[in-house]
Tab-separated table of C-alpha atoms in Angstrom:
chain	number	residue	atom	x	y	z
A	1	MET	CA	-16.456	-16.659	-8.736
A	2	ASP	CA	-18.575	-13.523	-8.891
A	3	THR	CA	-17.092	-11.656	-11.854
A	4	SER	CA	-19.234	-8.504	-11.624
A	5	PHE	CA	-16.522	-6.472	-9.871
A	6	ALA	CA	-13.852	-7.514	-12.377
A	7	SER	CA	-16.185	-6.854	-15.298
A	8	ARG	CA	-16.931	-3.372	-14.023
A	9	LEU	CA	-13.208	-2.573	-14.077
A	10	GLY	CA	-12.524	-4.340	-17.358
A	11	ILE	CA	-10.191	-6.931	-15.837
A	12	GLU	CA	-10.342	-10.713	-15.950
A	13	HIS	CA	-9.595	-11.587	-12.337
A	14	PRO	CA	-10.894	-10.068	-9.058
A	15	LEU	CA	-7.287	-9.591	-7.990
A	16	ILE	CA	-5.598	-6.274	-7.186
A	17	GLN	CA	-1.864	-5.732	-6.749
A	18	ALA	CA	-1.625	-3.269	-3.861
A	19	PRO	CA	-0.267	0.242	-4.598
A	20	MET	CA	2.887	-0.027	-2.488
A	21	SER	CA	4.558	3.370	-2.746
A	22	GLY	CA	8.208	3.086	-3.697
A	23	SER	CA	7.951	-0.563	-4.788
A	24	THR	CA	5.565	-0.578	-7.748
A	25	PRO	CA	7.400	0.624	-10.868
A	26	PRO	CA	5.619	0.709	-14.239
A	27	ALA	CA	7.063	-2.683	-15.209
A	28	LEU	CA	5.310	-4.386	-12.278
A	29	VAL	CA	2.029	-2.516	-12.721
A	30	ALA	CA	1.871	-3.284	-16.435
A	31	ALA	CA	2.835	-6.944	-15.971
A	32	VAL	CA	0.031	-7.488	-13.465
A	33	SER	CA	-2.543	-5.667	-15.578
A	34	ASN	CA	-1.466	-7.435	-18.765
A	35	ALA	CA	-1.973	-10.734	-16.923
A	36	GLY	CA	-5.628	-9.884	-16.312
A	37	ALA	CA	-5.505	-8.510	-12.758
A	38	LEU	CA	-5.381	-4.857	-11.669
A	39	GLY	CA	-1.871	-3.449	-11.405
A	40	SER	CA	-1.515	-0.418	-9.141
A	41	LEU	CA	1.046	2.387	-9.105
A	42	GLY	CA	1.794	3.465	-5.549
A	43	ALA	CA	2.291	7.202	-6.100
A	44	GLY	CA	2.255	8.462	-2.522
A	45	TYR	CA	5.897	9.595	-2.663
A	46	LEU	CA	5.908	10.828	-6.271
A	47	GLU	CA	5.920	14.418	-7.460
A	48	PRO	CA	3.240	15.231	-10.055
A	49	ALA	CA	5.651	15.102	-13.008
A	50	ALA	CA	6.808	11.637	-11.957
A	51	ILE	CA	3.203	10.437	-11.690
A	52	LEU	CA	2.551	11.534	-15.262
A	53	GLU	CA	5.820	10.052	-16.500
A	54	GLN	CA	5.232	6.674	-14.874
A	55	ALA	CA	1.595	6.603	-16.023
A	56	ALA	CA	2.822	7.119	-19.584
A	57	GLN	CA	5.301	4.261	-19.160
A	58	ILE	CA	2.520	1.960	-17.942
A	59	ARG	CA	0.368	2.839	-20.962
A	60	ALA	CA	3.328	2.224	-23.275
A	61	LEU	CA	3.643	-1.312	-21.867
A	62	GLY	CA	-0.005	-2.210	-22.466
A	63	ASP	CA	-3.492	-0.810	-22.724
A	64	ARG	CA	-5.074	-2.677	-19.830
A	65	PRO	CA	-6.813	-0.976	-16.871
A	66	TYR	CA	-4.571	0.025	-13.970
A	67	ALA	CA	-4.837	2.014	-10.730
A	68	ILE	CA	-2.974	4.906	-9.140
A	69	GLY	CA	-2.859	5.090	-5.336
A	70	LEU	CA	-2.313	8.261	-3.279
A	71	PHE	CA	-2.123	9.227	0.397
A	72	VAL	CA	-4.721	11.828	1.436
A	73	LEU	CA	-2.666	14.487	3.215
A	74	PRO	CA	-2.620	18.260	3.770
A	75	ASP	CA	-0.633	20.288	1.260
A	76	GLU	CA	1.501	21.878	3.992
A	77	PHE	CA	3.077	20.574	7.197
A	78	GLU	CA	4.449	22.313	10.251
A	79	ALA	CA	7.250	20.511	12.024
A	80	ASP	CA	8.578	20.823	15.570
A	81	MET	CA	12.123	21.816	14.638
A	82	ALA	CA	13.481	20.935	18.080
A	83	ALA	CA	12.140	17.407	17.615
A	84	VAL	CA	13.531	17.393	14.065
A	85	ALA	CA	16.998	18.289	15.384
A	86	LYS	CA	16.829	15.541	18.005
A	87	ALA	CA	15.699	12.939	15.470
A	88	ARG	CA	18.454	13.960	13.061
A	89	GLU	CA	21.017	13.552	15.818
A	90	GLN	CA	19.737	10.053	16.610
A	91	LEU	CA	19.621	9.007	12.956
A	92	ASP	CA	23.082	10.393	12.202
A	93	ALA	CA	24.519	8.566	15.202
A	94	LEU	CA	22.884	5.326	14.081
A	95	MET	CA	24.277	5.651	10.565
A	96	ALA	CA	27.732	6.378	11.923
A	97	ARG	CA	27.599	3.305	14.180
A	98	GLU	CA	26.450	1.140	11.288
A	99	GLY	CA	29.168	2.373	8.954
A	100	LEU	CA	26.911	4.157	6.472
A	101	ASP	CA	28.600	7.185	4.926
A	102	VAL	CA	25.492	9.382	4.753
A	103	ARG	CA	23.776	11.825	7.077
A	104	THR	CA	20.358	13.436	7.319
A	105	SER	CA	19.464	16.761	5.745
A	106	LEU	CA	16.453	19.059	5.643
A	107	PRO	CA	14.455	18.476	2.447
A	108	PRO	CA	12.940	21.370	0.478
A	109	ARG	CA	9.498	19.942	1.313
A	110	TRP	CA	8.398	17.199	3.673
A	111	ALA	CA	6.202	15.581	1.004
A	112	PRO	CA	4.656	16.336	-2.398
A	113	ARG	CA	1.507	18.487	-2.333
A	114	PHE	CA	-1.533	16.245	-2.414
A	115	SER	CA	-3.569	18.719	-4.457
A	116	GLU	CA	-0.898	18.673	-7.166
A	117	GLN	CA	-0.623	14.889	-7.050
A	118	PHE	CA	-4.406	14.687	-7.374
A	119	ALA	CA	-4.346	16.954	-10.422
A	120	ALA	CA	-1.704	14.713	-12.011
A	121	LEU	CA	-3.806	11.640	-11.275
A	122	CYS	CA	-6.788	13.261	-12.984
A	123	GLU	CA	-4.638	14.102	-16.004
A	124	ALA	CA	-3.230	10.558	-16.155
A	125	ARG	CA	-6.793	9.225	-16.035
A	126	PRO	CA	-6.224	5.658	-14.809
A	127	ALA	CA	-9.173	3.282	-14.685
A	128	VAL	CA	-9.052	3.310	-10.874
A	129	ALA	CA	-7.964	5.784	-8.182
A	130	MET	CA	-7.165	4.409	-4.728
A	131	PHE	CA	-6.750	6.502	-1.576
A	132	ALA	CA	-5.511	5.916	1.969
A	133	PHE	CA	-5.086	7.969	5.179
A	134	GLY	CA	-8.385	9.824	4.767
A	135	VAL	CA	-11.425	10.615	2.625
A	136	ILE	CA	-11.079	12.970	-0.331
A	137	ALA	CA	-13.263	16.082	-0.670
A	138	PRO	CA	-16.684	15.813	-2.375
A	139	ALA	CA	-15.528	18.008	-5.264
A	140	GLN	CA	-12.512	15.771	-5.819
A	141	LEU	CA	-14.654	12.650	-5.893
A	142	ARG	CA	-17.051	14.288	-8.368
A	143	GLU	CA	-14.113	15.219	-10.584
A	144	LEU	CA	-12.884	11.636	-10.646
A	145	HIS	CA	-16.338	10.347	-11.531
A	146	ARG	CA	-16.668	13.012	-14.227
A	147	ARG	CA	-13.546	11.554	-15.803
A	148	GLY	CA	-14.887	8.007	-15.549
A	149	ILE	CA	-12.402	6.985	-12.829
A	150	TYR	CA	-13.513	4.285	-10.374
A	151	VAL	CA	-12.774	5.281	-6.751
A	152	ILE	CA	-11.625	2.862	-4.036
A	153	GLY	CA	-11.172	4.101	-0.473
A	154	THR	CA	-8.964	2.322	2.071
A	155	ALA	CA	-10.469	1.639	5.502
A	156	THR	CA	-9.445	-0.257	8.624
A	157	THR	CA	-12.776	-0.197	10.475
A	158	VAL	CA	-16.460	-0.370	9.596
A	159	ALA	CA	-16.838	3.308	10.527
A	160	GLU	CA	-14.125	4.250	8.032
A	161	ALA	CA	-15.753	2.093	5.353
A	162	CYS	CA	-19.040	3.912	5.979
A	163	ALA	CA	-17.259	7.266	5.746
A	164	TRP	CA	-16.039	6.336	2.280
A	165	ALA	CA	-19.422	4.935	1.241
A	166	ASP	CA	-21.148	8.097	2.490
A	167	ALA	CA	-18.702	10.168	0.436
A	168	GLY	CA	-19.654	8.262	-2.718
A	169	ALA	CA	-16.724	5.880	-3.188
A	170	ASP	CA	-17.378	3.053	-5.628
A	171	ALA	CA	-15.766	0.407	-3.394
A	172	VAL	CA	-13.896	0.065	-0.098
A	173	SER	CA	-10.645	-1.802	0.478
A	174	MET	CA	-10.621	-3.239	3.991
A	175	GLN	CA	-7.114	-3.378	5.445
A	176	GLY	CA	-6.963	-6.033	8.117
A	177	ALA	CA	-4.399	-6.041	10.906
A	178	GLU	CA	-2.421	-8.622	8.910
A	179	ALA	CA	-1.670	-6.129	6.139
A	180	GLY	CA	1.839	-4.850	5.527
A	181	GLY	CA	2.929	-1.248	5.094
A	182	HIS	CA	1.320	1.906	6.389
A	183	ARG	CA	-2.003	1.622	8.155
A	184	GLY	CA	-4.771	3.497	6.393
A	185	THR	CA	-6.516	4.387	9.657
A	186	PHE	CA	-7.987	7.902	9.798
A	187	LEU	CA	-10.890	7.900	12.276
A	188	HIS	CA	-9.200	6.052	15.147
A	189	GLU	CA	-5.899	5.510	16.833
A	190	ALA	CA	-3.952	2.930	14.861
A	191	GLU	CA	-3.819	0.584	17.849
A	192	ASP	CA	-7.617	0.609	18.081
A	193	ALA	CA	-8.016	-0.332	14.425
A	194	MET	CA	-5.899	-3.496	14.365
A	195	ILE	CA	-8.796	-5.790	13.469
A	196	GLY	CA	-8.229	-9.194	11.905
A	197	LEU	CA	-9.326	-9.318	8.273
A	198	PHE	CA	-11.664	-12.281	8.646
A	199	ALA	CA	-13.568	-10.526	11.428
A	200	LEU	CA	-13.527	-7.198	9.589
A	201	LEU	CA	-14.848	-8.515	6.256
A	202	PRO	CA	-18.288	-9.837	7.301
A	203	LEU	CA	-18.840	-6.832	9.555
A	204	THR	CA	-18.141	-4.499	6.640
A	205	VAL	CA	-20.183	-6.501	4.140
A	206	GLN	CA	-23.127	-6.320	6.541
A	207	ALA	CA	-22.728	-2.548	6.882
A	208	MET	CA	-22.433	-1.990	3.119
A	209	ALA	CA	-25.626	-3.986	2.567
A	210	GLY	CA	-27.472	-1.114	4.254
A	211	TYR	CA	-26.733	1.254	1.356
A	212	ALA	CA	-29.184	1.704	-1.503
A	213	ARG	CA	-26.371	1.195	-4.007
A	214	GLU	CA	-23.877	-1.654	-4.207
A	215	VAL	CA	-20.548	-0.953	-2.499
A	216	PRO	CA	-18.142	-3.845	-3.163
A	217	VAL	CA	-15.767	-4.806	-0.365
A	218	ILE	CA	-12.139	-5.665	-1.179
A	219	ALA	CA	-10.081	-7.861	1.158
A	220	ALA	CA	-6.524	-6.759	2.007
A	221	GLY	CA	-4.140	-8.210	4.567
A	222	GLY	CA	-2.214	-11.455	4.831
A	223	ILE	CA	-3.574	-13.050	1.634
A	224	MET	CA	-0.715	-14.792	-0.157
A	225	ASP	CA	-2.300	-17.522	-2.285
A	226	GLY	CA	-5.459	-18.654	-4.036
A	227	ARG	CA	-6.770	-20.359	-0.914
A	228	GLY	CA	-6.751	-17.037	0.897
A	229	MET	CA	-8.572	-15.398	-2.003
A	230	LEU	CA	-11.289	-18.050	-1.851
A	231	ALA	CA	-11.602	-17.645	1.915
A	232	ALA	CA	-12.013	-13.882	1.526
A	233	GLU	CA	-14.657	-14.423	-1.132
A	234	ALA	CA	-16.546	-16.787	1.166
A	235	LEU	CA	-16.767	-13.947	3.695
A	236	GLY	CA	-18.224	-11.563	1.119
A	237	ALA	CA	-15.201	-9.966	-0.554
A	238	ALA	CA	-15.662	-8.983	-4.199
A	239	ALA	CA	-11.901	-9.071	-4.792
A	240	SER	CA	-8.599	-9.609	-3.008
A	241	GLN	CA	-5.803	-7.062	-2.789
A	242	LEU	CA	-2.310	-8.527	-2.390
A	243	GLY	CA	0.841	-6.543	-1.722
A	244	THR	CA	3.497	-8.648	-0.005
A	245	ALA	CA	2.921	-11.498	-2.469
A	246	PHE	CA	4.231	-9.252	-5.263
A	247	LEU	CA	7.321	-7.984	-3.407
A	248	GLY	CA	9.296	-11.030	-4.550
A	249	CYS	CA	8.647	-10.404	-8.246
A	250	PRO	CA	11.686	-9.381	-10.314
A	251	GLU	CA	9.673	-6.436	-11.662
A	252	CYS	CA	9.213	-5.077	-8.124
A	253	SER	CA	11.680	-2.329	-7.169
A	254	ALA	CA	11.967	-3.307	-3.493
A	255	ALA	CA	15.603	-3.553	-2.361
A	256	GLU	CA	17.177	-6.950	-2.981
A	257	ALA	CA	18.116	-7.282	0.693
A	258	TRP	CA	14.453	-6.754	1.609
A	259	LYS	CA	13.392	-9.385	-0.911
A	260	ARG	CA	15.933	-11.843	0.510
A	261	ASP	CA	14.661	-11.367	4.062
A	262	LEU	CA	10.977	-12.015	3.328
A	263	PRO	CA	11.002	-15.800	2.733
A	264	ARG	CA	12.848	-16.253	6.051
A	265	ALA	CA	10.446	-14.066	8.020
A	266	GLY	CA	8.492	-15.622	10.859
A	267	GLU	CA	4.948	-14.467	11.477
A	268	HIS	CA	5.998	-13.315	14.966
A	269	GLN	CA	8.586	-10.960	13.441
A	270	VAL	CA	5.970	-8.755	11.754
A	271	THR	CA	5.226	-5.840	14.024
A	272	THR	CA	3.762	-2.331	14.090
A	273	ILE	CA	6.481	0.272	13.540
A	274	ARG	CA	6.468	4.077	13.819
A	275	GLY	CA	10.201	4.770	13.890
A	276	PHE	CA	10.677	4.896	10.119
A	277	SER	CA	7.963	7.323	9.123
A	278	GLY	CA	6.091	8.602	12.176
A	279	ARG	CA	2.969	6.695	11.130
A	280	ALA	CA	2.001	3.187	12.188
A	281	ALA	CA	3.107	0.640	9.594
A	282	ARG	CA	3.571	-3.121	9.549
A	283	GLY	CA	6.897	-4.732	8.744
A	284	LEU	CA	9.802	-6.807	10.002
A	285	HIS	CA	11.266	-6.205	13.447
A	286	ASN	CA	14.880	-5.620	12.438
A	287	ARG	CA	18.038	-3.844	13.561
A	288	PHE	CA	16.637	-0.361	12.842
A	289	VAL	CA	13.495	-1.013	14.899
A	290	GLU	CA	15.621	-2.116	17.840
A	291	ALA	CA	18.015	0.830	17.561
A	292	MET	CA	15.567	3.694	17.053
A	293	PRO	CA	12.876	4.771	19.512
A	294	GLN	CA	9.334	4.225	18.285
A	295	ALA	CA	8.198	7.670	19.401
A	296	THR	CA	10.428	10.531	18.222
A	297	GLY	CA	7.645	13.083	18.486
A	298	LEU	CA	7.675	13.532	14.719
A	299	PRO	CA	4.620	12.691	12.625
A	300	TYR	CA	4.334	11.450	9.068
A	301	PRO	CA	5.633	12.648	6.624
A	302	VAL	CA	8.307	14.594	8.515
A	303	LEU	CA	10.103	11.585	9.951
A	304	ASN	CA	9.626	9.718	6.683
A	305	ALA	CA	11.559	12.440	4.859
A	306	LEU	CA	14.368	12.408	7.437
A	307	THR	CA	14.897	8.639	7.213
A	308	ALA	CA	14.955	8.652	3.393
A	309	PRO	CA	18.782	9.069	3.099
A	310	LEU	CA	19.290	6.180	5.520
A	311	GLN	CA	16.960	3.977	3.508
A	312	ARG	CA	18.734	4.701	0.240
A	313	ALA	CA	22.157	4.079	1.761
A	314	ALA	CA	21.026	0.878	3.451
A	315	ALA	CA	19.565	-0.434	0.190
A	316	GLU	CA	22.813	0.301	-1.672
A	317	ALA	CA	24.811	-1.430	1.075
A	318	GLY	CA	22.560	-4.495	1.083
A	319	ARG	CA	21.531	-3.807	4.675
A	320	GLY	CA	17.967	-5.085	4.851
A	321	ASP	CA	18.167	-4.852	8.632
A	322	LEU	CA	18.238	-1.044	8.354
A	323	LEU	CA	15.382	-0.799	5.845
A	324	SER	CA	11.664	-0.387	6.371
A	325	GLU	CA	10.956	-3.960	5.357
A	326	TRP	CA	7.203	-3.539	5.070
A	327	CYS	CA	5.316	-6.813	4.764
A	328	GLY	CA	2.151	-8.584	5.788
A	329	GLN	CA	1.778	-11.212	8.486
A	330	ALA	CA	2.379	-14.160	6.138
A	331	ALA	CA	5.535	-12.773	4.484
A	332	GLY	CA	7.218	-16.171	4.769
A	333	LEU	CA	4.873	-17.436	2.040
A	334	VAL	CA	6.277	-15.056	-0.581
A	335	ARG	CA	7.204	-16.812	-3.845
A	336	PRO	CA	9.746	-15.050	-6.055
A	337	GLN	CA	8.587	-15.307	-9.682
A	338	PRO	CA	7.601	-13.006	-12.543
A	339	ALA	CA	4.411	-11.075	-11.896
A	340	ALA	CA	2.450	-12.601	-14.772
A	341	GLU	CA	3.332	-16.094	-13.563
A	342	LEU	CA	2.281	-15.190	-10.028
A	343	VAL	CA	-1.115	-13.925	-11.217
A	344	ALA	CA	-1.661	-17.156	-13.163
A	345	ARG	CA	-0.542	-19.227	-10.179
A	346	LEU	CA	-2.846	-17.400	-7.771
A	347	MET	CA	-5.855	-17.933	-10.008
A	348	HIS	CA	-4.940	-21.603	-10.550
A	349	GLU	CA	-4.704	-22.081	-6.793
A	350	TYR	CA	-8.045	-20.363	-6.381
A	351	ARG	CA	-9.715	-22.729	-8.843
A	352	LEU	CA	-8.120	-25.796	-7.247
A	353	ALA	CA	-9.246	-24.702	-3.782
A	354	ARG	CA	-12.758	-24.107	-5.007
A	355	ARG	CA	-12.931	-27.524	-6.671
A	356	SER	CA	-11.586	-29.270	-3.591
A	357	LEU	CA	-14.316	-27.730	-1.446
A	358	ALA	CA	-16.996	-28.731	-3.941
A	359	HIS	CA	-16.224	-32.441	-3.519
């Protein structure tokens, strides 16, 4: 295994736990990092004070490198209030039909201010900063580098990878169509950027080879075991980023109903969903997806904020079928076990797969 990428970050294994916002509490991040991989705090939904608080908790649990992931968004959003009213009516009716004693409300803000989240990230000073939904400003990237923070940009096409490389990112994380959760697409329509990971990797590696500096390529999407990590490496990946594989860990804060549904998930049940957040995301086709229209006219993060009360109530009621059960294409391969054990198992599988191919 090429260990240059891992060595640069100060980790033992070229393995990244994806920054899944809402599901990566400090206990999970620290457990992964302490096991020699790169744990990642998904901070897309967190206010600045919470980012700093959770970063402090991660540091208290160990002194290993870790990452913080953010969504690149405007600080302010304008919403079509007529569409908001219609969506609230639909969501309230759904919750009433499903017996959930909660209704929508208008939040003070649709989402945290990215500029304030970014400032908190800089203050927390993780080893790595990861971004999705767009490219950060040149001044922001310079500030991260001034603080010694390694920058990874999420891309779903070669053009997006080049946009990050042109901006000065240290590495690009290529999100194949198999990946779970929100699509990181920002230069294309989401439907046009649903490219299989094993086609996307060699195309991106070829494009990155044209740069005067080295730009490592990280593989993300559908990788659930050491065999998948080896396959990604064979296609030029410097590391593998796994998200769904860690959802079954006891340290993960995903709802228990969601965790229970994953091992039973068929690959054909993973679909592209807009009805939860207004942005294309990959997860299980469940009761909510069937009941709510995919196009409410509301973008992210407006719809995401409106569905938040439903999600909390559904989690408390054990209703996985009403949750945004984000997951990758191979969710059925999830293996519930402590995060440190999973990291060790993944690396053991990787070594076994490599030895088997050598004979």
